Protein backbone atom coordinates (compact mmCIF):
# COMPACT_ATOMS: atom_id res chain seq x y z
CA UNK A 1 0.00 0.00 0.00
CA UNK A 2 1.33 3.42 -0.96
CA UNK A 3 1.64 6.27 1.52
CA UNK A 4 -1.65 8.08 2.01
CA UNK A 5 0.07 11.44 1.53
CA UNK A 6 1.34 10.39 -1.92
CA UNK A 7 -2.12 9.26 -2.97
CA UNK A 8 -3.72 12.49 -1.71
CA UNK A 9 -1.07 14.61 -3.42
CA UNK A 10 -1.81 12.87 -6.71
CA UNK A 11 -5.57 13.32 -6.20
CA UNK A 12 -5.00 17.03 -5.61
CA UNK A 13 -3.05 17.20 -8.88
CA UNK A 14 -5.92 15.47 -10.70
CA UNK A 15 -8.43 17.97 -9.31
CA UNK A 16 -6.27 20.97 -10.17
CA UNK A 17 -5.54 19.69 -13.67
CA UNK A 18 -9.23 19.13 -14.36
CA UNK A 19 -10.24 22.48 -12.87
CA UNK A 20 -7.68 24.60 -14.73
CA UNK A 21 -7.55 22.66 -18.02
CA UNK A 22 -9.75 25.11 -20.02
CA UNK A 23 -7.83 28.16 -18.82
CA UNK A 24 -4.50 26.45 -19.49
CA UNK A 25 -5.58 25.38 -22.99
CA UNK A 26 -6.75 28.90 -23.84
CA UNK A 27 -3.44 30.42 -22.69
CA UNK A 28 -1.43 27.81 -24.60
CA UNK A 29 -3.42 28.54 -27.76
CA UNK A 30 -2.70 32.26 -27.31
CA UNK A 31 1.02 31.61 -26.84
CA UNK A 32 1.21 29.45 -29.97
CA UNK A 33 -0.83 31.83 -32.18
CA UNK A 34 1.64 33.40 -34.63
CA UNK A 35 -0.88 36.02 -35.73
CA UNK A 36 -0.84 37.80 -32.36
CA UNK A 37 1.74 40.40 -31.40
CA UNK A 38 4.82 39.42 -29.45
CA UNK A 39 3.67 41.41 -26.39
CA UNK A 40 0.30 39.61 -26.23
CA UNK A 41 1.95 36.23 -26.55
CA UNK A 42 4.51 37.07 -23.88
CA UNK A 43 1.78 38.28 -21.51
CA UNK A 44 -0.08 34.99 -22.04
CA UNK A 45 3.16 33.11 -21.36
CA UNK A 46 3.58 34.96 -18.05
CA UNK A 47 -0.01 34.15 -17.05
CA UNK A 48 0.59 30.49 -17.93
CA UNK A 49 3.74 30.46 -15.80
CA UNK A 50 1.80 32.00 -12.91
CA UNK A 51 -0.60 29.03 -12.78
CA UNK A 52 0.25 26.32 -10.23
CA UNK A 53 2.67 23.70 -11.51
CA UNK A 54 0.45 20.93 -10.19
CA UNK A 55 -2.31 22.02 -12.57
CA UNK A 56 -0.34 20.61 -15.52
CA UNK A 57 -1.74 17.35 -16.87
CA UNK A 58 1.66 15.69 -17.15
CA UNK A 59 2.28 16.03 -13.38
CA UNK A 60 -0.50 13.52 -12.64
CA UNK A 61 0.94 10.04 -12.14
CA UNK A 62 -1.01 6.87 -12.90
CA UNK A 63 -1.66 5.04 -9.65
CA UNK A 64 -3.44 1.80 -8.83
CA UNK A 65 -7.06 2.35 -7.76
CA UNK A 66 -6.82 -0.50 -5.25
CA UNK A 67 -3.43 -0.04 -3.60
CA UNK A 68 -2.13 3.32 -4.82
CA UNK A 69 1.01 1.71 -6.22
CA UNK A 70 2.67 3.94 -8.86
CA UNK A 71 4.54 1.25 -10.78
CA UNK A 72 3.43 -1.81 -12.72
CA UNK A 73 0.22 -0.01 -13.70
CA UNK A 74 -2.17 -1.36 -16.34
CA UNK A 75 -3.99 1.58 -17.93
CA UNK A 76 -6.86 -0.50 -19.21
CA UNK A 77 -7.67 -1.87 -15.75
CA UNK A 78 -6.47 1.13 -13.69
CA UNK A 79 -4.66 -1.17 -11.28
CA UNK A 80 -1.20 -2.51 -10.62
CA UNK A 81 0.04 -5.95 -11.54
CA UNK A 82 0.10 -7.01 -7.88
CA UNK A 83 -3.50 -5.97 -7.17
CA UNK A 84 -4.56 -7.64 -10.43
CA UNK A 85 -2.97 -10.91 -9.37
CA UNK A 86 -4.51 -10.80 -5.89
CA UNK A 87 -8.02 -10.03 -7.14
CA UNK A 88 -7.64 -12.62 -9.91
CA UNK A 89 -6.64 -15.29 -7.40
CA UNK A 90 -9.70 -14.49 -5.30
CA UNK A 91 -11.89 -14.79 -8.40
CA UNK A 92 -13.09 -11.19 -8.27
CA UNK A 93 -12.15 -10.39 -11.87
CA UNK A 94 -14.56 -11.91 -14.41
CA UNK A 95 -12.92 -14.18 -16.96
CA UNK A 96 -9.56 -14.31 -15.19
CA UNK A 97 -8.30 -17.66 -13.98
CA UNK A 98 -5.07 -18.28 -12.13
CA UNK A 99 -2.82 -20.64 -14.04
CA UNK A 100 -1.52 -23.69 -12.22
CA UNK A 101 -0.09 -26.91 -13.61
mmCIF file of N, CA and C in Angstrom:
data_model
loop_
_atom_site.group_PDB
_atom_site.id
_atom_site.type_symbol
_atom_site.label_atom_id
_atom_site.label_comp_id
_atom_site.label_asym_id
_atom_site.label_seq_id
_atom_site.Cartn_x
_atom_site.Cartn_y
_atom_site.Cartn_z
ATOM 1 N N UNK A 1 0.841 -1.186 0.000
ATOM 2 C CA UNK A 1 0.000 0.000 0.000
ATOM 3 C C UNK A 1 0.879 1.240 0.000
ATOM 4 N N UNK A 2 0.558 2.183 -0.859
ATOM 5 C CA UNK A 2 1.326 3.420 -0.958
ATOM 6 C C UNK A 2 0.991 4.339 0.216
ATOM 7 N N UNK A 3 1.883 5.295 0.457
ATOM 8 C CA UNK A 3 1.638 6.273 1.517
ATOM 9 C C UNK A 3 0.381 7.075 1.191
ATOM 10 N N UNK A 4 -0.407 7.337 2.198
ATOM 11 C CA UNK A 4 -1.649 8.079 2.008
ATOM 12 C C UNK A 4 -1.368 9.482 1.494
ATOM 13 N N UNK A 5 -0.269 10.088 1.959
ATOM 14 C CA UNK A 5 0.069 11.443 1.530
ATOM 15 C C UNK A 5 0.368 11.484 0.032
ATOM 16 N N UNK A 6 1.024 10.451 -0.486
ATOM 17 C CA UNK A 6 1.337 10.391 -1.918
ATOM 18 C C UNK A 6 0.063 10.270 -2.745
ATOM 19 N N UNK A 7 -0.851 9.456 -2.265
ATOM 20 C CA UNK A 7 -2.119 9.261 -2.971
ATOM 21 C C UNK A 7 -2.919 10.557 -2.975
ATOM 22 N N UNK A 8 -2.971 11.237 -1.818
ATOM 23 C CA UNK A 8 -3.718 12.493 -1.714
ATOM 24 C C UNK A 8 -3.092 13.596 -2.557
ATOM 25 N N UNK A 9 -1.771 13.617 -2.599
ATOM 26 C CA UNK A 9 -1.067 14.608 -3.417
ATOM 27 C C UNK A 9 -1.417 14.420 -4.888
ATOM 28 N N UNK A 10 -1.461 13.172 -5.325
ATOM 29 C CA UNK A 10 -1.806 12.867 -6.707
ATOM 30 C C UNK A 10 -3.271 13.215 -6.997
ATOM 31 N N UNK A 11 -4.159 12.967 -6.029
ATOM 32 C CA UNK A 11 -5.573 13.322 -6.202
ATOM 33 C C UNK A 11 -5.739 14.828 -6.316
ATOM 34 N N UNK A 12 -4.954 15.569 -5.542
ATOM 35 C CA UNK A 12 -4.996 17.033 -5.609
ATOM 36 C C UNK A 12 -4.558 17.501 -6.994
ATOM 37 N N UNK A 13 -3.518 16.863 -7.534
ATOM 38 C CA UNK A 13 -3.053 17.203 -8.882
ATOM 39 C C UNK A 13 -4.124 16.921 -9.919
ATOM 40 N N UNK A 14 -4.832 15.802 -9.762
ATOM 41 C CA UNK A 14 -5.916 15.468 -10.696
ATOM 42 C C UNK A 14 -6.997 16.539 -10.672
ATOM 43 N N UNK A 15 -7.398 16.941 -9.452
ATOM 44 C CA UNK A 15 -8.434 17.967 -9.307
ATOM 45 C C UNK A 15 -8.003 19.285 -9.933
ATOM 46 N N UNK A 16 -6.767 19.712 -9.632
ATOM 47 C CA UNK A 16 -6.268 20.971 -10.169
ATOM 48 C C UNK A 16 -6.176 20.932 -11.686
ATOM 49 N N UNK A 17 -5.683 19.821 -12.222
ATOM 50 C CA UNK A 17 -5.538 19.693 -13.674
ATOM 51 C C UNK A 17 -6.897 19.763 -14.362
ATOM 52 N N UNK A 18 -7.886 19.113 -13.769
ATOM 53 C CA UNK A 18 -9.232 19.126 -14.357
ATOM 54 C C UNK A 18 -9.857 20.514 -14.258
ATOM 55 N N UNK A 19 -9.648 21.172 -13.120
ATOM 56 C CA UNK A 19 -10.243 22.483 -12.872
ATOM 57 C C UNK A 19 -9.656 23.566 -13.774
ATOM 58 N N UNK A 20 -8.340 23.542 -13.981
ATOM 59 C CA UNK A 20 -7.675 24.604 -14.732
ATOM 60 C C UNK A 20 -7.359 24.240 -16.182
ATOM 61 N N UNK A 21 -7.832 23.091 -16.642
ATOM 62 C CA UNK A 21 -7.555 22.660 -18.017
ATOM 63 C C UNK A 21 -8.049 23.646 -19.069
ATOM 64 N N UNK A 22 -9.286 24.166 -18.977
ATOM 65 C CA UNK A 22 -9.746 25.106 -20.017
ATOM 66 C C UNK A 22 -8.911 26.393 -20.062
ATOM 67 N N UNK A 23 -8.613 26.928 -18.892
ATOM 68 C CA UNK A 23 -7.826 28.162 -18.817
ATOM 69 C C UNK A 23 -6.427 27.936 -19.388
ATOM 70 N N UNK A 24 -5.836 26.793 -19.022
ATOM 71 C CA UNK A 24 -4.500 26.452 -19.490
ATOM 72 C C UNK A 24 -4.479 26.266 -21.010
ATOM 73 N N UNK A 25 -5.496 25.610 -21.546
ATOM 74 C CA UNK A 25 -5.580 25.380 -22.992
ATOM 75 C C UNK A 25 -5.724 26.696 -23.748
ATOM 76 N N UNK A 26 -6.547 27.599 -23.204
ATOM 77 C CA UNK A 26 -6.750 28.902 -23.836
ATOM 78 C C UNK A 26 -5.439 29.700 -23.872
ATOM 79 N N UNK A 27 -4.718 29.701 -22.752
ATOM 80 C CA UNK A 27 -3.441 30.418 -22.690
ATOM 81 C C UNK A 27 -2.402 29.803 -23.627
ATOM 82 N N UNK A 28 -2.377 28.486 -23.701
ATOM 83 C CA UNK A 28 -1.434 27.812 -24.604
ATOM 84 C C UNK A 28 -1.735 28.154 -26.053
ATOM 85 N N UNK A 29 -3.026 28.192 -26.396
ATOM 86 C CA UNK A 29 -3.415 28.545 -27.762
ATOM 87 C C UNK A 29 -2.982 29.973 -28.086
ATOM 88 N N UNK A 30 -3.109 30.871 -27.121
ATOM 89 C CA UNK A 30 -2.695 32.262 -27.306
ATOM 90 C C UNK A 30 -1.185 32.349 -27.510
ATOM 91 N N UNK A 31 -0.446 31.599 -26.735
ATOM 92 C CA UNK A 31 1.023 31.610 -26.836
ATOM 93 C C UNK A 31 1.476 31.086 -28.196
ATOM 94 N N UNK A 32 0.787 30.084 -28.722
ATOM 95 C CA UNK A 32 1.207 29.455 -29.972
ATOM 96 C C UNK A 32 0.688 30.178 -31.219
ATOM 97 N N UNK A 33 -0.229 31.111 -31.049
ATOM 98 C CA UNK A 33 -0.832 31.827 -32.179
ATOM 99 C C UNK A 33 0.160 32.835 -32.771
ATOM 100 N N UNK A 34 0.643 32.552 -33.977
ATOM 101 C CA UNK A 34 1.644 33.399 -34.627
ATOM 102 C C UNK A 34 1.069 34.732 -35.116
ATOM 103 N N UNK A 35 -0.245 34.814 -35.221
ATOM 104 C CA UNK A 35 -0.880 36.022 -35.730
ATOM 105 C C UNK A 35 -0.891 37.152 -34.697
ATOM 106 N N UNK A 36 -0.816 36.799 -33.419
ATOM 107 C CA UNK A 36 -0.844 37.804 -32.357
ATOM 108 C C UNK A 36 0.507 38.496 -32.223
ATOM 109 N N UNK A 37 0.490 39.658 -31.584
ATOM 110 C CA UNK A 37 1.738 40.401 -31.397
ATOM 111 C C UNK A 37 2.607 39.708 -30.348
ATOM 112 N N UNK A 38 3.862 40.034 -30.360
ATOM 113 C CA UNK A 38 4.825 39.423 -29.446
ATOM 114 C C UNK A 38 4.489 39.763 -27.993
ATOM 115 N N UNK A 39 4.007 40.984 -27.757
ATOM 116 C CA UNK A 39 3.669 41.405 -26.392
ATOM 117 C C UNK A 39 2.496 40.609 -25.829
ATOM 118 N N UNK A 40 1.470 40.382 -26.666
ATOM 119 C CA UNK A 40 0.302 39.607 -26.232
ATOM 120 C C UNK A 40 0.696 38.169 -25.909
ATOM 121 N N UNK A 41 1.512 37.609 -26.757
ATOM 122 C CA UNK A 41 1.949 36.227 -26.550
ATOM 123 C C UNK A 41 2.801 36.110 -25.287
ATOM 124 N N UNK A 42 3.655 37.097 -25.063
ATOM 125 C CA UNK A 42 4.514 37.072 -23.881
ATOM 126 C C UNK A 42 3.684 37.235 -22.608
ATOM 127 N N UNK A 43 2.672 38.093 -22.662
ATOM 128 C CA UNK A 43 1.778 38.278 -21.507
ATOM 129 C C UNK A 43 1.041 36.973 -21.187
ATOM 130 N N UNK A 44 0.595 36.282 -22.235
ATOM 131 C CA UNK A 44 -0.083 34.987 -22.042
ATOM 132 C C UNK A 44 0.887 33.967 -21.453
ATOM 133 N N UNK A 45 2.141 34.022 -21.888
ATOM 134 C CA UNK A 45 3.159 33.107 -21.364
ATOM 135 C C UNK A 45 3.388 33.354 -19.872
ATOM 136 N N UNK A 46 3.404 34.624 -19.462
ATOM 137 C CA UNK A 46 3.578 34.956 -18.046
ATOM 138 C C UNK A 46 2.389 34.485 -17.216
ATOM 139 N N UNK A 47 1.176 34.621 -17.760
ATOM 140 C CA UNK A 47 -0.011 34.145 -17.053
ATOM 141 C C UNK A 47 0.021 32.622 -16.911
ATOM 142 N N UNK A 48 0.479 31.950 -17.959
ATOM 143 C CA UNK A 48 0.591 30.493 -17.934
ATOM 144 C C UNK A 48 1.607 30.055 -16.881
ATOM 145 N N UNK A 49 2.702 30.787 -16.787
ATOM 146 C CA UNK A 49 3.740 30.456 -15.800
ATOM 147 C C UNK A 49 3.263 30.739 -14.381
ATOM 148 N N UNK A 50 2.302 31.660 -14.232
ATOM 149 C CA UNK A 50 1.795 32.004 -12.910
ATOM 150 C C UNK A 50 0.830 30.948 -12.354
ATOM 151 N N UNK A 51 0.285 30.103 -13.232
ATOM 152 C CA UNK A 51 -0.603 29.029 -12.777
ATOM 153 C C UNK A 51 0.196 28.024 -11.948
ATOM 154 N N UNK A 52 -0.470 27.309 -11.038
ATOM 155 C CA UNK A 52 0.247 26.318 -10.233
ATOM 156 C C UNK A 52 0.838 25.209 -11.102
ATOM 157 N N UNK A 53 2.016 24.774 -10.750
ATOM 158 C CA UNK A 53 2.668 23.698 -11.514
ATOM 159 C C UNK A 53 1.856 22.414 -11.473
ATOM 160 N N UNK A 54 1.226 22.158 -10.335
ATOM 161 C CA UNK A 54 0.453 20.926 -10.191
ATOM 162 C C UNK A 54 -0.819 20.912 -11.026
ATOM 163 N N UNK A 55 -1.129 22.009 -11.707
ATOM 164 C CA UNK A 55 -2.310 22.017 -12.568
ATOM 165 C C UNK A 55 -1.990 21.500 -13.968
ATOM 166 N N UNK A 56 -0.731 21.168 -14.221
ATOM 167 C CA UNK A 56 -0.341 20.614 -15.523
ATOM 168 C C UNK A 56 -0.729 19.140 -15.576
ATOM 169 N N UNK A 57 -1.260 18.723 -16.700
ATOM 170 C CA UNK A 57 -1.744 17.350 -16.871
ATOM 171 C C UNK A 57 -0.624 16.325 -16.729
ATOM 172 N N UNK A 58 0.575 16.677 -17.172
ATOM 173 C CA UNK A 58 1.663 15.691 -17.145
ATOM 174 C C UNK A 58 2.262 15.492 -15.751
ATOM 175 N N UNK A 59 1.812 16.236 -14.747
ATOM 176 C CA UNK A 59 2.281 16.034 -13.376
ATOM 177 C C UNK A 59 1.475 14.952 -12.661
ATOM 178 N N UNK A 60 0.335 14.568 -13.232
ATOM 179 C CA UNK A 60 -0.497 13.516 -12.641
ATOM 180 C C UNK A 60 0.131 12.169 -12.970
ATOM 181 N N UNK A 61 0.324 11.342 -11.939
ATOM 182 C CA UNK A 61 0.935 10.036 -12.139
ATOM 183 C C UNK A 61 -0.145 8.963 -12.062
ATOM 184 N N UNK A 62 -0.056 7.978 -12.938
ATOM 185 C CA UNK A 62 -1.013 6.870 -12.901
ATOM 186 C C UNK A 62 -0.758 6.029 -11.661
ATOM 187 N N UNK A 63 -1.785 5.849 -10.856
ATOM 188 C CA UNK A 63 -1.662 5.042 -9.647
ATOM 189 C C UNK A 63 -2.779 4.011 -9.609
ATOM 190 N N UNK A 64 -2.476 2.886 -8.987
ATOM 191 C CA UNK A 64 -3.439 1.799 -8.829
ATOM 192 C C UNK A 64 -4.634 2.280 -8.011
ATOM 193 N N UNK A 65 -5.848 1.967 -8.477
ATOM 194 C CA UNK A 65 -7.064 2.355 -7.760
ATOM 195 C C UNK A 65 -7.230 1.557 -6.467
ATOM 196 N N UNK A 66 -6.660 0.364 -6.417
ATOM 197 C CA UNK A 66 -6.817 -0.501 -5.254
ATOM 198 C C UNK A 66 -5.778 -0.184 -4.181
ATOM 199 N N UNK A 67 -4.497 -0.172 -4.585
ATOM 200 C CA UNK A 67 -3.426 -0.041 -3.597
ATOM 201 C C UNK A 67 -2.702 1.298 -3.628
ATOM 202 N N UNK A 68 -2.844 2.056 -4.706
ATOM 203 C CA UNK A 68 -2.127 3.325 -4.821
ATOM 204 C C UNK A 68 -0.716 3.173 -5.349
ATOM 205 N N UNK A 69 -0.348 1.967 -5.729
ATOM 206 C CA UNK A 69 1.008 1.705 -6.218
ATOM 207 C C UNK A 69 1.258 2.436 -7.537
ATOM 208 N N UNK A 70 2.414 3.147 -7.660
ATOM 209 C CA UNK A 70 2.669 3.941 -8.863
ATOM 210 C C UNK A 70 3.309 3.162 -10.006
ATOM 211 N N UNK A 71 3.847 1.994 -9.726
ATOM 212 C CA UNK A 71 4.542 1.248 -10.779
ATOM 213 C C UNK A 71 3.791 -0.031 -11.116
ATOM 214 N N UNK A 72 4.096 -0.585 -12.284
ATOM 215 C CA UNK A 72 3.434 -1.813 -12.718
ATOM 216 C C UNK A 72 1.950 -1.584 -12.932
ATOM 217 N N UNK A 73 1.612 -0.453 -13.557
ATOM 218 C CA UNK A 73 0.224 -0.006 -13.703
ATOM 219 C C UNK A 73 -0.312 -0.392 -15.077
ATOM 220 N N UNK A 74 -1.482 -1.054 -15.091
ATOM 221 C CA UNK A 74 -2.166 -1.362 -16.343
ATOM 222 C C UNK A 74 -3.227 -0.301 -16.586
ATOM 223 N N UNK A 75 -3.069 0.477 -17.653
ATOM 224 C CA UNK A 75 -3.986 1.584 -17.927
ATOM 225 C C UNK A 75 -5.412 1.107 -18.166
ATOM 226 N N UNK A 76 -5.540 0.002 -18.863
ATOM 227 C CA UNK A 76 -6.863 -0.495 -19.207
ATOM 228 C C UNK A 76 -7.674 -0.877 -17.970
ATOM 229 N N UNK A 77 -6.999 -1.398 -16.967
ATOM 230 C CA UNK A 77 -7.672 -1.865 -15.754
ATOM 231 C C UNK A 77 -7.578 -0.873 -14.603
ATOM 232 N N UNK A 78 -6.721 0.128 -14.727
ATOM 233 C CA UNK A 78 -6.468 1.131 -13.690
ATOM 234 C C UNK A 78 -6.024 0.490 -12.378
ATOM 235 N N UNK A 79 -5.199 -0.552 -12.490
ATOM 236 C CA UNK A 79 -4.662 -1.169 -11.284
ATOM 237 C C UNK A 79 -3.280 -1.742 -11.556
ATOM 238 N N UNK A 80 -2.557 -2.002 -10.488
ATOM 239 C CA UNK A 80 -1.202 -2.511 -10.619
ATOM 240 C C UNK A 80 -1.218 -4.019 -10.849
ATOM 241 N N UNK A 81 -0.086 -4.516 -11.257
ATOM 242 C CA UNK A 81 0.044 -5.951 -11.538
ATOM 243 C C UNK A 81 -0.185 -6.779 -10.283
ATOM 244 N N UNK A 82 0.226 -6.266 -9.136
ATOM 245 C CA UNK A 82 0.099 -7.014 -7.885
ATOM 246 C C UNK A 82 -1.367 -7.102 -7.461
ATOM 247 N N UNK A 83 -2.076 -5.975 -7.528
ATOM 248 C CA UNK A 83 -3.498 -5.967 -7.174
ATOM 249 C C UNK A 83 -4.291 -6.848 -8.148
ATOM 250 N N UNK A 84 -3.894 -6.815 -9.425
ATOM 251 C CA UNK A 84 -4.563 -7.637 -10.429
ATOM 252 C C UNK A 84 -4.407 -9.117 -10.098
ATOM 253 N N UNK A 85 -3.215 -9.508 -9.713
ATOM 254 C CA UNK A 85 -2.967 -10.913 -9.374
ATOM 255 C C UNK A 85 -3.753 -11.336 -8.135
ATOM 256 N N UNK A 86 -3.778 -10.476 -7.123
ATOM 257 C CA UNK A 86 -4.510 -10.802 -5.890
ATOM 258 C C UNK A 86 -6.010 -10.945 -6.153
ATOM 259 N N UNK A 87 -6.585 -9.967 -6.857
ATOM 260 C CA UNK A 87 -8.017 -10.032 -7.142
ATOM 261 C C UNK A 87 -8.350 -11.188 -8.076
ATOM 262 N N UNK A 88 -7.434 -11.483 -9.007
ATOM 263 C CA UNK A 88 -7.637 -12.617 -9.906
ATOM 264 C C UNK A 88 -7.623 -13.942 -9.168
ATOM 265 N N UNK A 89 -6.727 -14.060 -8.186
ATOM 266 C CA UNK A 89 -6.642 -15.286 -7.396
ATOM 267 C C UNK A 89 -7.888 -15.494 -6.548
ATOM 268 N N UNK A 90 -8.479 -14.393 -6.108
ATOM 269 C CA UNK A 90 -9.700 -14.487 -5.303
ATOM 270 C C UNK A 90 -10.945 -14.695 -6.163
ATOM 271 N N UNK A 91 -10.780 -14.598 -7.485
ATOM 272 C CA UNK A 91 -11.893 -14.794 -8.401
ATOM 273 C C UNK A 91 -12.796 -13.582 -8.513
ATOM 274 N N UNK A 92 -12.279 -12.404 -8.221
ATOM 275 C CA UNK A 92 -13.090 -11.187 -8.267
ATOM 276 C C UNK A 92 -13.047 -10.486 -9.613
ATOM 277 N N UNK A 93 -12.220 -10.984 -10.536
ATOM 278 C CA UNK A 93 -12.146 -10.393 -11.873
ATOM 279 C C UNK A 93 -12.773 -11.384 -12.854
ATOM 280 N N UNK A 94 -13.870 -10.996 -13.509
ATOM 281 C CA UNK A 94 -14.555 -11.914 -14.411
ATOM 282 C C UNK A 94 -13.673 -12.350 -15.563
ATOM 283 N N UNK A 95 -13.654 -13.640 -15.831
ATOM 284 C CA UNK A 95 -12.918 -14.176 -16.955
ATOM 285 C C UNK A 95 -11.450 -14.428 -16.688
ATOM 286 N N UNK A 96 -10.973 -14.092 -15.512
ATOM 287 C CA UNK A 96 -9.562 -14.305 -15.195
ATOM 288 C C UNK A 96 -9.420 -15.518 -14.298
ATOM 289 N N UNK A 97 -8.545 -16.433 -14.736
ATOM 290 C CA UNK A 97 -8.305 -17.657 -13.981
ATOM 291 C C UNK A 97 -6.829 -17.783 -13.700
ATOM 292 N N UNK A 98 -6.479 -18.117 -12.482
ATOM 293 C CA UNK A 98 -5.074 -18.284 -12.128
ATOM 294 C C UNK A 98 -4.554 -19.574 -12.746
ATOM 295 N N UNK A 99 -3.418 -19.463 -13.413
ATOM 296 C CA UNK A 99 -2.823 -20.635 -14.039
ATOM 297 C C UNK A 99 -2.099 -21.483 -12.985
ATOM 298 N N UNK A 100 -2.274 -22.780 -13.077
ATOM 299 C CA UNK A 100 -1.523 -23.690 -12.220
ATOM 300 C C UNK A 100 -1.454 -25.029 -12.945
ATOM 301 N N UNK A 101 -0.251 -25.612 -12.976
ATOM 302 C CA UNK A 101 -0.089 -26.911 -13.609
ATOM 303 C C UNK A 101 0.980 -27.710 -12.949
#
